[in-house]
Amino acid sequence: RLRVFGGALLSTVDLITDVYMTVQFFNTEGEEGYGKTNAILIGLTMFTQLLVSYAQNSKSIKHFFLDAICILTGFKPGLDAYRVGSG
């Protein structure tokens, strides 16, 4: 269980640092292109996660919306770790 929750924590921290660096790129003259690239990659990753979540949970819209909220807020790794850890 510790390994699962540790991995979820690292994944969430990675997303936070990605967003932080994206903001830094946008705030640094001449680096805006890197910020756009990071923002697009983060958006594509979240969009892909939403598509996969919908494909897996299309019969239960309630379950899909819970996953979607967690994906868009960056807490999906924590939710997955909880599901794995609780059996």
C-alpha positions as a printed NumPy array, in Angstrom:
array([[  0.   ,   0.   ,   0.   ],
       [  2.792,   2.423,   0.825],
       [  4.297,   1.977,  -2.633],
       [  0.936,   2.696,  -4.29 ],
       [  0.333,   5.834,  -2.238],
       [  3.947,   6.926,  -2.705],
       [  3.562,   6.629,  -6.468],
       [  0.336,   8.625,  -6.352],
       [  2.013,  11.332,  -4.302],
       [  4.925,  11.561,  -6.741],
       [  2.541,  11.759,  -9.686],
       [  0.549,  14.582,  -8.074],
       [  3.717,  16.483,  -7.16 ],
       [  4.926,  16.033, -10.748],
       [  1.734,  17.646, -12.062],
       [  2.1  ,  20.53 ,  -9.613],
       [  5.695,  21.156, -10.696],
       [  4.658,  20.944, -14.377],
       [  2.   ,  23.611, -13.837],
       [  4.454,  25.745, -11.842],
       [  7.057,  25.585, -14.6  ],
       [  4.427,  26.365, -17.229],
       [  3.501,  29.532, -15.329],
       [  7.194,  30.427, -14.991],
       [  7.699,  30.005, -18.736],
       [  4.75 ,  32.279, -19.491],
       [  6.147,  34.895, -17.087],
       [  9.65 ,  34.834, -18.614],
       [ 10.195,  36.899, -21.73 ],
       [ 11.296,  34.763, -24.64 ],
       [ 10.197,  31.501, -22.969],
       [  6.485,  31.741, -23.764],
       [  6.784,  29.015, -26.407],
       [  7.898,  26.536, -23.763],
       [  4.913,  27.54 , -21.648],
       [  2.544,  26.938, -24.551],
       [  4.126,  23.564, -25.223],
       [  3.83 ,  22.517, -21.569],
       [  0.221,  23.727, -21.379],
       [ -0.682,  21.791, -24.535],
       [  0.978,  18.623, -23.251],
       [ -0.753,  18.867, -19.871],
       [ -4.073,  19.471, -21.634],
       [ -3.578,  16.542, -24.014],
       [ -2.701,  14.251, -21.125],
       [ -5.818,  15.254, -19.198],
       [ -7.978,  14.922, -22.32 ],
       [ -6.604,  11.417, -22.941],
       [ -7.312,  10.468, -19.326],
       [-10.883,  11.759, -19.712],
       [-11.382,   9.684, -22.876],
       [-10.069,   6.531, -21.211],
       [-12.168,   7.176, -18.109],
       [-15.277,   7.647, -20.243],
       [-14.551,   4.439, -22.173],
       [-14.192,   2.527, -18.902],
       [-17.147,   4.126, -17.108],
       [-19.642,   4.941, -19.869],
       [-22.329,   2.804, -18.192],
       [-21.995,   4.706, -14.901],
       [-22.101,   8.44 , -15.549],
       [-21.806,   9.138, -11.811],
       [-18.533,   7.193, -11.663],
       [-17.27 ,   8.957, -14.804],
       [-18.006,  12.422, -13.367],
       [-16.176,  11.538, -10.135],
       [-13.19 ,  10.442, -12.216],
       [-13.448,  13.559, -14.411],
       [-13.37 ,  15.874, -11.394],
       [-10.342,  14.046, -10.016],
       [ -8.598,  14.152, -13.407],
       [ -9.186,  17.873, -13.892],
       [ -8.023,  18.72 , -10.36 ],
       [ -4.973,  16.448, -10.544],
       [ -6.071,  14.042,  -7.815],
       [ -6.746,  11.025, -10.036],
       [ -3.563,   9.219,  -8.9  ],
       [ -4.748,   9.573,  -5.309],
       [ -8.183,   8.19 ,  -6.171],
       [ -6.626,   5.259,  -8.017],
       [ -4.271,   4.577,  -5.108],
       [ -7.227,   4.602,  -2.718],
       [ -9.125,   2.154,  -4.936],
       [ -6.135,  -0.181,  -5.188],
       [ -5.297,   0.107,  -1.485],
       [ -8.848,  -0.531,  -0.319],
       [ -9.171,  -3.672,  -2.382]])
